[in-house]
PDB file of C-alpha atoms in Angstrom:
ATOM      1  CA  UNK A1344      85.975  93.751  84.986  1.00 41.00           C
ATOM      2  CA  UNK A1345      87.233  95.608  81.952  1.00 39.00           C
ATOM      3  CA  UNK A1346      90.754  96.773  82.667  1.00 44.00           C
ATOM      4  CA  UNK A1347      90.763 100.567  82.643  1.00 46.00           C
ATOM      5  CA  UNK A1348      94.417 100.901  81.691  1.00 49.00           C
ATOM      6  CA  UNK A1349      95.003 101.680  78.061  1.00 46.00           C
ATOM      7  CA  UNK A1350      97.368  99.219  76.407  1.00 43.00           C
ATOM      8  CA  UNK A1351      98.183 101.906  73.856  1.00 43.00           C
ATOM      9  CA  UNK A1352      99.053 104.293  76.677  1.00 45.00           C
ATOM     10  CA  UNK A1353     101.567 101.890  78.200  1.00 53.00           C
ATOM     11  CA  UNK A1354     103.025 101.053  74.819  1.00 48.00           C
ATOM     12  CA  UNK A1355     103.403 104.683  73.785  1.00 44.00           C
ATOM     13  CA  UNK A1356     106.334 105.348  71.514  1.00 36.00           C
ATOM     14  CA  UNK A1357     107.806 101.841  71.655  1.00 37.00           C
ATOM     15  CA  UNK A1358     107.951  99.331  68.801  1.00 32.00           C
ATOM     16  CA  UNK A1359     107.497  96.066  70.654  1.00 21.00           C
ATOM     17  CA  UNK A1360     107.041  92.580  69.282  1.00 27.00           C
ATOM     18  CA  UNK A1361     104.362  91.730  71.833  1.00 27.00           C
ATOM     19  CA  UNK A1362     101.434  93.779  73.183  1.00 32.00           C
ATOM     20  CA  UNK A1363     101.189  94.974  76.746  1.00 39.00           C
ATOM     21  CA  UNK A1364      99.935  92.178  78.982  1.00 41.00           C
ATOM     22  CA  UNK A1365      97.212  92.967  81.466  1.00 43.00           C
ATOM     23  CA  UNK A1366      95.665  91.115  84.372  1.00 45.00           C
ATOM     24  CA  UNK A1367      91.994  91.393  85.195  1.00 44.00           C
ATOM     25  CA  UNK A1368      90.838  88.862  87.754  1.00 46.00           C
ATOM     26  CA  UNK A1369      88.283  88.532  90.518  1.00 49.00           C
ATOM     27  CA  UNK A1370      88.786  87.397  94.093  1.00 47.00           C
ATOM     28  CA  UNK A1371      86.084  85.054  95.412  1.00 49.00           C
ATOM     29  CA  UNK A1372      83.753  86.527  97.970  1.00 46.00           C
ATOM     30  CA  UNK A1373      84.120  85.610 101.622  1.00 46.00           C
ATOM     31  CA  UNK A1374      81.454  83.524 103.299  1.00 41.00           C
ATOM     32  CA  UNK A1375      78.996  86.061 104.629  1.00 50.00           C
ATOM     33  CA  UNK A1376      75.347  86.232 105.399  1.00 51.00           C
ATOM     34  CA  UNK A1377      73.013  88.583 103.572  1.00 73.00           C
ATOM     35  CA  UNK A1378      72.965  89.592  99.924  1.00 85.00           C
ATOM     36  CA  UNK A1379      76.278  91.472  99.881  1.00 94.00           C
ATOM     37  CA  UNK A1380      79.284  89.233  99.315  1.00 94.00           C
ATOM     38  CA  UNK A1381      82.227  91.449  98.252  1.00 96.00           C
ATOM     39  CA  UNK A1382      84.324  90.516  95.241  1.00 95.00           C
ATOM     40  CA  UNK A1383      87.630  92.257  94.451  1.00 96.00           C
ATOM     41  CA  UNK A1384      88.523  92.798  90.785  1.00 92.00           C
ATOM     42  CA  UNK A1385      91.966  94.161  89.927  1.00 88.00           C
ATOM     43  CA  UNK A1386      93.545  95.243  86.685  1.00 83.00           C
ATOM     44  CA  UNK A1387      97.251  95.724  86.179  1.00 85.00           C
ATOM     45  CA  UNK A1388      99.141  97.005  83.151  1.00 88.00           C
ATOM     46  CA  UNK A1389     102.837  96.155  83.043  1.00 92.00           C
ATOM     47  CA  UNK A1390     105.420  96.254  80.268  1.00 92.00           C
ATOM     48  CA  UNK A1391     109.145  96.277  79.651  1.00 93.00           C
ATOM     49  CA  UNK A1392     111.099  97.464  76.625  1.00 92.00           C
ATOM     50  CA  UNK A1393     114.283  95.387  76.431  1.00 91.00           C
ATOM     51  CA  UNK A1394     115.982  97.683  73.937  1.00 91.00           C
ATOM     52  CA  UNK A1395     118.469  96.185  71.472  1.00 90.00           C
ATOM     53  CA  UNK A1396     119.756  92.645  71.965  1.00 87.00           C
ATOM     54  CA  UNK A1397     123.462  91.802  72.274  1.00 87.00           C
ATOM     55  CA  UNK A1398     124.631  95.368  72.867  1.00 90.00           C
ATOM     56  CA  UNK A1399     124.592  98.176  75.426  1.00 92.00           C
ATOM     57  CA  UNK A1400     121.146  99.712  75.266  1.00 92.00           C
ATOM     58  CA  UNK A1401     118.399 101.623  77.072  1.00 92.00           C
ATOM     59  CA  UNK A1402     115.437  99.849  78.673  1.00 93.00           C
ATOM     60  CA  UNK A1403     112.111 101.069  80.064  1.00 92.00           C
ATOM     61  CA  UNK A1404     109.661  99.692  82.628  1.00 93.00           C
ATOM     62  CA  UNK A1405     106.036 100.891  82.783  1.00 92.00           C
ATOM     63  CA  UNK A1406     103.218  99.946  85.137  1.00 93.00           C
ATOM     64  CA  UNK A1407      99.801 101.095  86.381  1.00 93.00           C
ATOM     65  CA  UNK A1408      96.828  99.527  88.170  1.00 93.00           C
ATOM     66  CA  UNK A1409      93.097  99.940  88.790  1.00 93.00           C
ATOM     67  CA  UNK A1410      90.449  98.087  90.795  1.00 95.00           C
ATOM     68  CA  UNK A1411      86.770  97.501  91.506  1.00 96.00           C
ATOM     69  CA  UNK A1412      85.105  96.027  94.597  1.00 97.00           C
ATOM     70  CA  UNK A1413      81.609  94.719  93.913  1.00 96.00           C
ATOM     71  CA  UNK A1414      78.844  93.809  96.371  1.00 96.00           C
ATOM     72  CA  UNK A1415      80.113  95.712  99.386  1.00 97.00           C
ATOM     73  CA  UNK A1416      77.630  96.023 102.280  1.00 97.00           C
ATOM     74  CA  UNK A1417      75.702  99.275 102.308  1.00 96.00           C
ATOM     75  CA  UNK A1418      77.378 100.326 105.567  1.00 96.00           C
ATOM     76  CA  UNK A1419      80.937  99.549 104.423  1.00 97.00           C
ATOM     77  CA  UNK A1420      83.488 102.315 104.992  1.00 98.00           C
ATOM     78  CA  UNK A1421      86.750 102.009 103.058  1.00 98.00           C
ATOM     79  CA  UNK A1422      89.844 102.572 105.199  1.00 98.00           C
ATOM     80  CA  UNK A1423      92.703 101.299 103.015  1.00 98.00           C
ATOM     81  CA  UNK A1424      93.322 100.958  99.275  1.00 98.00           C
ATOM     82  CA  UNK A1425      96.889 100.031  98.323  1.00 98.00           C
ATOM     83  CA  UNK A1426      98.437  98.828  95.097  1.00 97.00           C
ATOM     84  CA  UNK A1427     101.902  97.285  94.965  1.00 98.00           C
ATOM     85  CA  UNK A1428     104.146  96.415  92.054  1.00 97.00           C
ATOM     86  CA  UNK A1429     106.625  93.780  93.254  1.00 97.00           C
ATOM     87  CA  UNK A1430     109.528  93.226  90.850  1.00 96.00           C
ATOM     88  CA  UNK A1431     112.398  90.756  90.947  1.00 94.00           C
ATOM     89  CA  UNK A1432     115.735  92.508  91.451  1.00 94.00           C
ATOM     90  CA  UNK A1433     118.023  92.302  88.458  1.00 91.00           C
ATOM     91  CA  UNK A1434     121.405  90.897  89.395  1.00 84.00           C
ATOM     92  CA  UNK A1435     124.019  91.068  86.644  1.00 80.00           C
ATOM     93  CA  UNK A1436     125.893  87.822  86.193  1.00 69.00           C
ATOM     94  CA  UNK A1437     128.609  86.352  83.996  1.00 61.00           C
ATOM     95  CA  UNK A1438     128.287  86.553  80.235  1.00 51.00           C
ATOM     96  CA  UNK A1439     126.220  83.735  78.838  1.00 44.00           C
ATOM     97  CA  UNK A1440     123.850  83.462  81.770  1.00 51.00           C
ATOM     98  CA  UNK A1441     120.166  84.351  81.483  1.00 48.00           C
ATOM     99  CA  UNK A1442     120.112  86.824  84.368  1.00 51.00           C
ATOM    100  CA  UNK A1443     118.532  89.519  82.218  1.00 51.00           C
ATOM    101  CA  UNK A1444     115.456  87.375  81.538  1.00 56.00           C
ATOM    102  CA  UNK A1445     114.078  87.646  85.054  1.00 79.00           C
ATOM    103  CA  UNK A1446     114.653  90.919  86.854  1.00 91.00           C
ATOM    104  CA  UNK A1447     114.664  94.726  86.624  1.00 94.00           C
ATOM    105  CA  UNK A1448     116.850  97.232  88.432  1.00 94.00           C
ATOM    106  CA  UNK A1449     115.283  98.898  91.469  1.00 96.00           C
ATOM    107  CA  UNK A1450     114.482 102.651  91.273  1.00 95.00           C
ATOM    108  CA  UNK A1451     117.561 103.493  93.347  1.00 94.00           C
ATOM    109  CA  UNK A1452     120.016 101.611  91.149  1.00 94.00           C
ATOM    110  CA  UNK A1453     122.865 103.402  89.377  1.00 92.00           C
ATOM    111  CA  UNK A1454     121.535 102.268  85.991  1.00 93.00           C
ATOM    112  CA  UNK A1455     118.425 104.444  86.362  1.00 92.00           C
ATOM    113  CA  UNK A1456     118.422 107.404  83.977  1.00 89.00           C
ATOM    114  CA  UNK A1457     117.936 109.814  86.852  1.00 85.00           C
ATOM    115  CA  UNK A1458     118.508 112.983  84.787  1.00 81.00           C
ATOM    116  CA  UNK A1459     115.359 112.387  82.750  1.00 79.00           C
ATOM    117  CA  UNK A1460     113.256 110.730  85.445  1.00 82.00           C
ATOM    118  CA  UNK A1461     114.244 112.346  88.754  1.00 81.00           C
ATOM    119  CA  UNK A1462     116.351 115.364  87.879  1.00 75.00           C
ATOM    120  CA  UNK A1463     117.096 117.318  91.038  1.00 72.00           C
ATOM    121  CA  UNK A1464     113.547 116.948  92.308  1.00 75.00           C
ATOM    122  CA  UNK A1465     114.096 113.948  94.551  1.00 83.00           C
ATOM    123  CA  UNK A1466     116.698 111.552  95.874  1.00 89.00           C
ATOM    124  CA  UNK A1467     116.477 107.816  95.477  1.00 93.00           C
ATOM    125  CA  UNK A1468     119.264 105.552  96.623  1.00 94.00           C
ATOM    126  CA  UNK A1469     118.902 101.864  97.394  1.00 95.00           C
ATOM    127  CA  UNK A1470     121.800  99.843  98.809  1.00 93.00           C
ATOM    128  CA  UNK A1471     120.322  96.380  99.116  1.00 94.00           C
ATOM    129  CA  UNK A1472     117.648  96.727 101.842  1.00 97.00           C
ATOM    130  CA  UNK A1473     118.708 100.259 102.859  1.00 97.00           C
ATOM    131  CA  UNK A1474     116.607 102.921 101.122  1.00 97.00           C
ATOM    132  CA  UNK A1475     117.275 106.663 101.134  1.00 96.00           C
ATOM    133  CA  UNK A1476     114.511 108.894  99.814  1.00 95.00           C
ATOM    134  CA  UNK A1477     112.634 107.235  96.927  1.00 95.00           C
ATOM    135  CA  UNK A1478     109.343 109.015  97.665  1.00 94.00           C
ATOM    136  CA  UNK A1479     108.027 109.886  94.214  1.00 91.00           C
ATOM    137  CA  UNK A1480     104.708 111.440  95.216  1.00 91.00           C
ATOM    138  CA  UNK A1481     105.650 115.007  94.269  1.00 87.00           C
ATOM    139  CA  UNK A1482     106.846 113.934  90.805  1.00 85.00           C
ATOM    140  CA  UNK A1483     103.373 113.231  89.458  1.00 87.00           C
ATOM    141  CA  UNK A1484     102.833 115.351  86.357  1.00 78.00           C
ATOM    142  CA  UNK A1485      99.366 116.868  86.082  1.00 73.00           C
ATOM    143  CA  UNK A1486      99.829 118.887  82.907  1.00 67.00           C
ATOM    144  CA  UNK A1487     101.203 116.527  80.285  1.00 63.00           C
ATOM    145  CA  UNK A1488      98.824 114.022  78.757  1.00 62.00           C
ATOM    146  CA  UNK A1489     100.038 110.551  77.730  1.00 59.00           C
ATOM    147  CA  UNK A1490     101.065 110.235  74.112  1.00 55.00           C
ATOM    148  CA  UNK A1491     101.894 113.911  73.704  1.00 54.00           C
ATOM    149  CA  UNK A1492     105.179 115.142  72.293  1.00 47.00           C
ATOM    150  CA  UNK A1493     105.895 116.939  75.556  1.00 47.00           C
ATOM    151  CA  UNK A1494     106.187 113.588  77.305  1.00 47.00           C
ATOM    152  CA  UNK A1495     109.312 112.870  75.298  1.00 48.00           C
ATOM    153  CA  UNK A1496     110.913 116.154  76.240  1.00 50.00           C
ATOM    154  CA  UNK A1497     114.032 115.821  78.357  1.00 49.00           C
ATOM    155  CA  UNK A1498     113.170 119.098  80.057  1.00 46.00           C
ATOM    156  CA  UNK A1499     110.664 117.360  82.343  1.00 48.00           C
ATOM    157  CA  UNK A1500     110.597 114.222  84.421  1.00 55.00           C
ATOM    158  CA  UNK A1501     108.727 111.259  82.976  1.00 67.00           C
ATOM    159  CA  UNK A1502     108.454 109.174  86.133  1.00 79.00           C
ATOM    160  CA  UNK A1503     104.717 109.537  86.868  1.00 83.00           C
ATOM    161  CA  UNK A1504     102.010 110.737  84.508  1.00 80.00           C
ATOM    162  CA  UNK A1505      98.332 110.319  83.676  1.00 79.00           C
ATOM    163  CA  UNK A1506      96.858 107.307  81.941  1.00 75.00           C
ATOM    164  CA  UNK A1507      94.553 107.833  78.957  1.00 73.00           C
ATOM    165  CA  UNK A1508      91.477 106.993  81.015  1.00 75.00           C
ATOM    166  CA  UNK A1509      92.557 109.381  83.763  1.00 81.00           C
ATOM    167  CA  UNK A1510      94.382 108.960  87.044  1.00 90.00           C
ATOM    168  CA  UNK A1511      92.071 108.620  90.033  1.00 94.00           C
ATOM    169  CA  UNK A1512      92.558 111.496  92.511  1.00 93.00           C
ATOM    170  CA  UNK A1513      92.795 109.131  95.479  1.00 96.00           C
ATOM    171  CA  UNK A1514      96.258 108.094  94.258  1.00 96.00           C
ATOM    172  CA  UNK A1515      97.716 111.597  93.976  1.00 92.00           C
ATOM    173  CA  UNK A1516      95.936 113.942  96.411  1.00 94.00           C
ATOM    174  CA  UNK A1517      95.694 114.364 100.179  1.00 96.00           C
ATOM    175  CA  UNK A1518      97.812 111.841 102.070  1.00 97.00           C
ATOM    176  CA  UNK A1519      98.432 109.601  99.054  1.00 97.00           C
ATOM    177  CA  UNK A1520     102.013 108.443  98.519  1.00 97.00           C
ATOM    178  CA  UNK A1521     103.988 106.638  95.810  1.00 96.00           C
ATOM    179  CA  UNK A1522     107.298 105.315  97.037  1.00 97.00           C
ATOM    180  CA  UNK A1523     109.814 102.486  97.094  1.00 97.00           C
ATOM    181  CA  UNK A1524     108.538 100.519 100.081  1.00 98.00           C
ATOM    182  CA  UNK A1525     111.206  97.814 100.250  1.00 98.00           C
ATOM    183  CA  UNK A1526     114.185  96.407  98.372  1.00 97.00           C
ATOM    184  CA  UNK A1527     116.202  93.209  98.276  1.00 96.00           C
ATOM    185  CA  UNK A1528     113.566  91.083 100.028  1.00 96.00           C
ATOM    186  CA  UNK A1529     113.272  87.320  99.496  1.00 95.00           C
ATOM    187  CA  UNK A1530     110.199  86.380  97.500  1.00 96.00           C
ATOM    188  CA  UNK A1531     108.588  83.480  95.700  1.00 95.00           C
ATOM    189  CA  UNK A1532     106.679  85.000  92.793  1.00 95.00           C
ATOM    190  CA  UNK A1533     103.339  83.849  91.458  1.00 95.00           C
ATOM    191  CA  UNK A1534     105.070  82.201  88.478  1.00 92.00           C
ATOM    192  CA  UNK A1535     107.171  80.102  90.855  1.00 92.00           C
ATOM    193  CA  UNK A1536     110.471  81.924  90.410  1.00 91.00           C
ATOM    194  CA  UNK A1537     112.413  82.805  93.551  1.00 91.00           C
ATOM    195  CA  UNK A1538     114.679  85.763  94.126  1.00 90.00           C
ATOM    196  CA  UNK A1539     115.116  89.158  95.735  1.00 93.00           C
ATOM    197  CA  UNK A1540     112.436  91.767  95.075  1.00 96.00           C
ATOM    198  CA  UNK A1541     111.750  95.494  95.214  1.00 97.00           C
ATOM    199  CA  UNK A1542     108.278  96.891  95.914  1.00 98.00           C
ATOM    200  CA  UNK A1543     106.753 100.100  94.605  1.00 98.00           C
ATOM    201  CA  UNK A1544     103.738 101.098  96.682  1.00 98.00           C
ATOM    202  CA  UNK A1545     100.803 103.213  95.488  1.00 97.00           C
ATOM    203  CA  UNK A1546      99.190 104.230  98.781  1.00 98.00           C
ATOM    204  CA  UNK A1547      95.864 105.964  98.303  1.00 98.00           C
ATOM    205  CA  UNK A1548      93.983 108.426 100.473  1.00 98.00           C
ATOM    206  CA  UNK A1549      90.493 106.879 100.962  1.00 98.00           C
ATOM    207  CA  UNK A1550      89.214 110.170 102.391  1.00 98.00           C
ATOM    208  CA  UNK A1551      89.247 111.435  98.781  1.00 97.00           C
ATOM    209  CA  UNK A1552      86.582 108.953  97.700  1.00 98.00           C
ATOM    210  CA  UNK A1553      83.489 110.765  96.409  1.00 97.00           C
ATOM    211  CA  UNK A1554      79.951 109.685  95.442  1.00 97.00           C
ATOM    212  CA  UNK A1555      81.190 109.291  91.866  1.00 97.00           C
ATOM    213  CA  UNK A1556      83.250 106.295  92.968  1.00 98.00           C
ATOM    214  CA  UNK A1557      80.139 104.414  94.069  1.00 98.00           C
ATOM    215  CA  UNK A1558      77.122 102.747  92.522  1.00 98.00           C
ATOM    216  CA  UNK A1559      74.349 101.002  94.449  1.00 98.00           C
ATOM    217  CA  UNK A1560      72.235  98.028  93.455  1.00 96.00           C
ATOM    218  CA  UNK A1561      68.652  99.217  93.873  1.00 96.00           C
ATOM    219  CA  UNK A1562      67.439  95.682  94.659  1.00 95.00           C
ATOM    220  CA  UNK A1563      70.041  94.416  97.124  1.00 95.00           C
ATOM    221  CA  UNK A1564      71.424  97.713  98.435  1.00 96.00           C
ATOM    222  CA  UNK A1565      74.954  96.389  97.865  1.00 97.00           C
ATOM    223  CA  UNK A1566      77.568  98.908  96.708  1.00 98.00           C
ATOM    224  CA  UNK A1567      80.253  98.819  94.043  1.00 98.00           C
ATOM    225  CA  UNK A1568      83.458 100.813  94.414  1.00 98.00           C
ATOM    226  CA  UNK A1569      85.299 101.673  91.190  1.00 97.00           C
ATOM    227  CA  UNK A1570      88.747 103.228  91.394  1.00 96.00           C
ATOM    228  CA  UNK A1571      90.431 104.328  88.197  1.00 93.00           C
ATOM    229  CA  UNK A1572      94.103 104.036  87.315  1.00 93.00           C
ATOM    230  CA  UNK A1573      97.103 104.820  89.401  1.00 94.00           C
ATOM    231  CA  UNK A1574      99.522 107.123  87.614  1.00 91.00           C
ATOM    232  CA  UNK A1575     101.629 105.356  85.021  1.00 89.00           C
ATOM    233  CA  UNK A1576     104.998 104.664  86.609  1.00 91.00           C
ATOM    234  CA  UNK A1577     107.710 104.796  83.951  1.00 89.00           C
ATOM    235  CA  UNK A1578     111.343 104.126  84.791  1.00 91.00           C
ATOM    236  CA  UNK A1579     114.174 104.265  82.268  1.00 91.00           C
ATOM    237  CA  UNK A1580     117.605 102.640  82.456  1.00 93.00           C
ATOM    238  CA  UNK A1581     120.738 103.622  80.558  1.00 93.00           C
ATOM    239  CA  UNK A1582     123.916 101.813  79.499  1.00 92.00           C
ATOM    240  CA  UNK A1583     122.306  98.458  80.164  1.00 90.00           C
ATOM    241  CA  UNK A1584     123.564  95.183  78.734  1.00 85.00           C
ATOM    242  CA  UNK A1585     120.827  94.078  76.366  1.00 83.00           C
ATOM    243  CA  UNK A1586     119.385  90.576  76.292  1.00 82.00           C
ATOM    244  CA  UNK A1587     121.197  87.817  74.450  1.00 77.00           C
ATOM    245  CA  UNK A1588     118.108  87.243  72.306  1.00 78.00           C
ATOM    246  CA  UNK A1589     114.786  88.899  71.524  1.00 76.00           C
ATOM    247  CA  UNK A1590     112.519  88.574  74.559  1.00 81.00           C
ATOM    248  CA  UNK A1591     108.849  87.554  74.473  1.00 81.00           C
ATOM    249  CA  UNK A1592     108.148  88.129  78.171  1.00 85.00           C
ATOM    250  CA  UNK A1593     109.011  90.798  80.726  1.00 90.00           C
ATOM    251  CA  UNK A1594     110.906  90.735  84.032  1.00 92.00           C
ATOM    252  CA  UNK A1595     109.231  88.671  86.737  1.00 93.00           C
ATOM    253  CA  UNK A1596     106.811  90.769  88.789  1.00 95.00           C
ATOM    254  CA  UNK A1597     103.555  90.541  90.754  1.00 96.00           C
ATOM    255  CA  UNK A1598     100.702  92.947  91.360  1.00 96.00           C
ATOM    256  CA  UNK A1599      99.206  93.047  94.863  1.00 97.00           C
ATOM    257  CA  UNK A1600      96.060  94.982  95.772  1.00 97.00           C
ATOM    258  CA  UNK A1601      94.787  95.388  99.344  1.00 98.00           C
ATOM    259  CA  UNK A1602      91.412  96.848 100.306  1.00 98.00           C
ATOM    260  CA  UNK A1603      90.254  97.191 103.916  1.00 98.00           C
ATOM    261  CA  UNK A1604      86.841  98.287 105.127  1.00 98.00           C
ATOM    262  CA  UNK A1605      84.773  98.447 108.294  1.00 97.00           C
ATOM    263  CA  UNK A1606      81.061  97.934 108.930  1.00 96.00           C
ATOM    264  CA  UNK A1607      78.768  99.498 111.509  1.00 94.00           C
ATOM    265  CA  UNK A1608      78.946  96.428 113.722  1.00 94.00           C
ATOM    266  CA  UNK A1609      82.621  97.212 114.317  1.00 96.00           C
ATOM    267  CA  UNK A1610      84.076  94.458 112.161  1.00 96.00           C
ATOM    268  CA  UNK A1611      87.016  95.156 109.877  1.00 97.00           C
ATOM    269  CA  UNK A1612      87.877  93.173 106.761  1.00 98.00           C
ATOM    270  CA  UNK A1613      90.946  92.907 104.550  1.00 98.00           C
ATOM    271  CA  UNK A1614      90.716  91.738 100.933  1.00 98.00           C
ATOM    272  CA  UNK A1615      93.975  90.853  99.170  1.00 97.00           C
ATOM    273  CA  UNK A1616      94.644  89.807  95.591  1.00 96.00           C
ATOM    274  CA  UNK A1617      98.058  88.893  94.111  1.00 96.00           C
ATOM    275  CA  UNK A1618      98.600  88.068  90.439  1.00 94.00           C
ATOM    276  CA  UNK A1619     101.542  87.664  88.075  1.00 94.00           C
ATOM    277  CA  UNK A1620     102.097  90.913  86.211  1.00 93.00           C
ATOM    278  CA  UNK A1621     102.886  89.096  82.970  1.00 90.00           C
ATOM    279  CA  UNK A1622     100.531  86.088  82.650  1.00 86.00           C
ATOM    280  CA  UNK A1623     102.647  84.661  79.833  1.00 87.00           C
ATOM    281  CA  UNK A1624     105.306  83.640  82.365  1.00 83.00           C
ATOM    282  CA  UNK A1625     102.858  81.273  84.065  1.00 86.00           C
ATOM    283  CA  UNK A1626     101.557  81.275  87.595  1.00 90.00           C
ATOM    284  CA  UNK A1627      98.120  81.879  89.021  1.00 91.00           C
ATOM    285  CA  UNK A1628      96.401  84.481  91.154  1.00 92.00           C
ATOM    286  CA  UNK A1629      95.806  84.024  94.851  1.00 92.00           C
ATOM    287  CA  UNK A1630      93.263  85.842  96.999  1.00 92.00           C
ATOM    288  CA  UNK A1631      92.068  86.049 100.550  1.00 94.00           C
ATOM    289  CA  UNK A1632      89.489  87.883 102.619  1.00 95.00           C
ATOM    290  CA  UNK A1633      89.976  87.885 106.374  1.00 96.00           C
ATOM    291  CA  UNK A1634      88.496  89.635 109.368  1.00 96.00           C
ATOM    292  CA  UNK A1635      91.135  91.696 111.161  1.00 96.00           C
TER     293      UNK A1635
END
């Protein structure tokens, strides 16, 4: 698929040495009879501004995702669409170590610039695996377009805002939620690195799917579901120790997308795709489709 997330949108206002990396990969179809063999495509935009090396600096993480499911059976009913950004926890170590090369602070960490990103609109505290608050759903900004001067204003939160191609309503209306799902959980990432991880979950509301999300193959009757971007999640950190050298990659992270659907015969299927958020760090995508 063509990733719907604008690289320029994610890179707004930042002079980086490398462009925003994106992932756009397809999960193989499960073995099924008939012409409709579903294939999950997912796109993820992810970037990190390391700030100034060898000094105390500010840093910024940005991420957003989109997806398409091709060749769904005509009677398929979508019940779940979730996107997760899974990031290695940053753990500050002794001077001279390369701790800063791998992780990013969780949204509840004291280094988060909460005045600009949360204000007094929400509470987010994370003490290892204990999370208090960290539901960001209500912070989505519907009035400020990406790239505008207003986005830089410190009078408004910058945590969640629209992508250039438009945020899909299923991510921000009805029972949709955007929240810190877990923190300080052991994980082996797609690039092979191991460490603790925090997970930001974009939980959609499939009841908000409309005919505009669907196209149908007139020959096979198979359907394609296209879901546009999640909001751009932008998180800023202050008074952070900068890297010891100019970085060419971003903190270790994975994208995970899960789509579940049922068919008229009562069967329910789960499609899962996990990919490294920054392909330059190595690693491959994994996928599965199982009946549940």
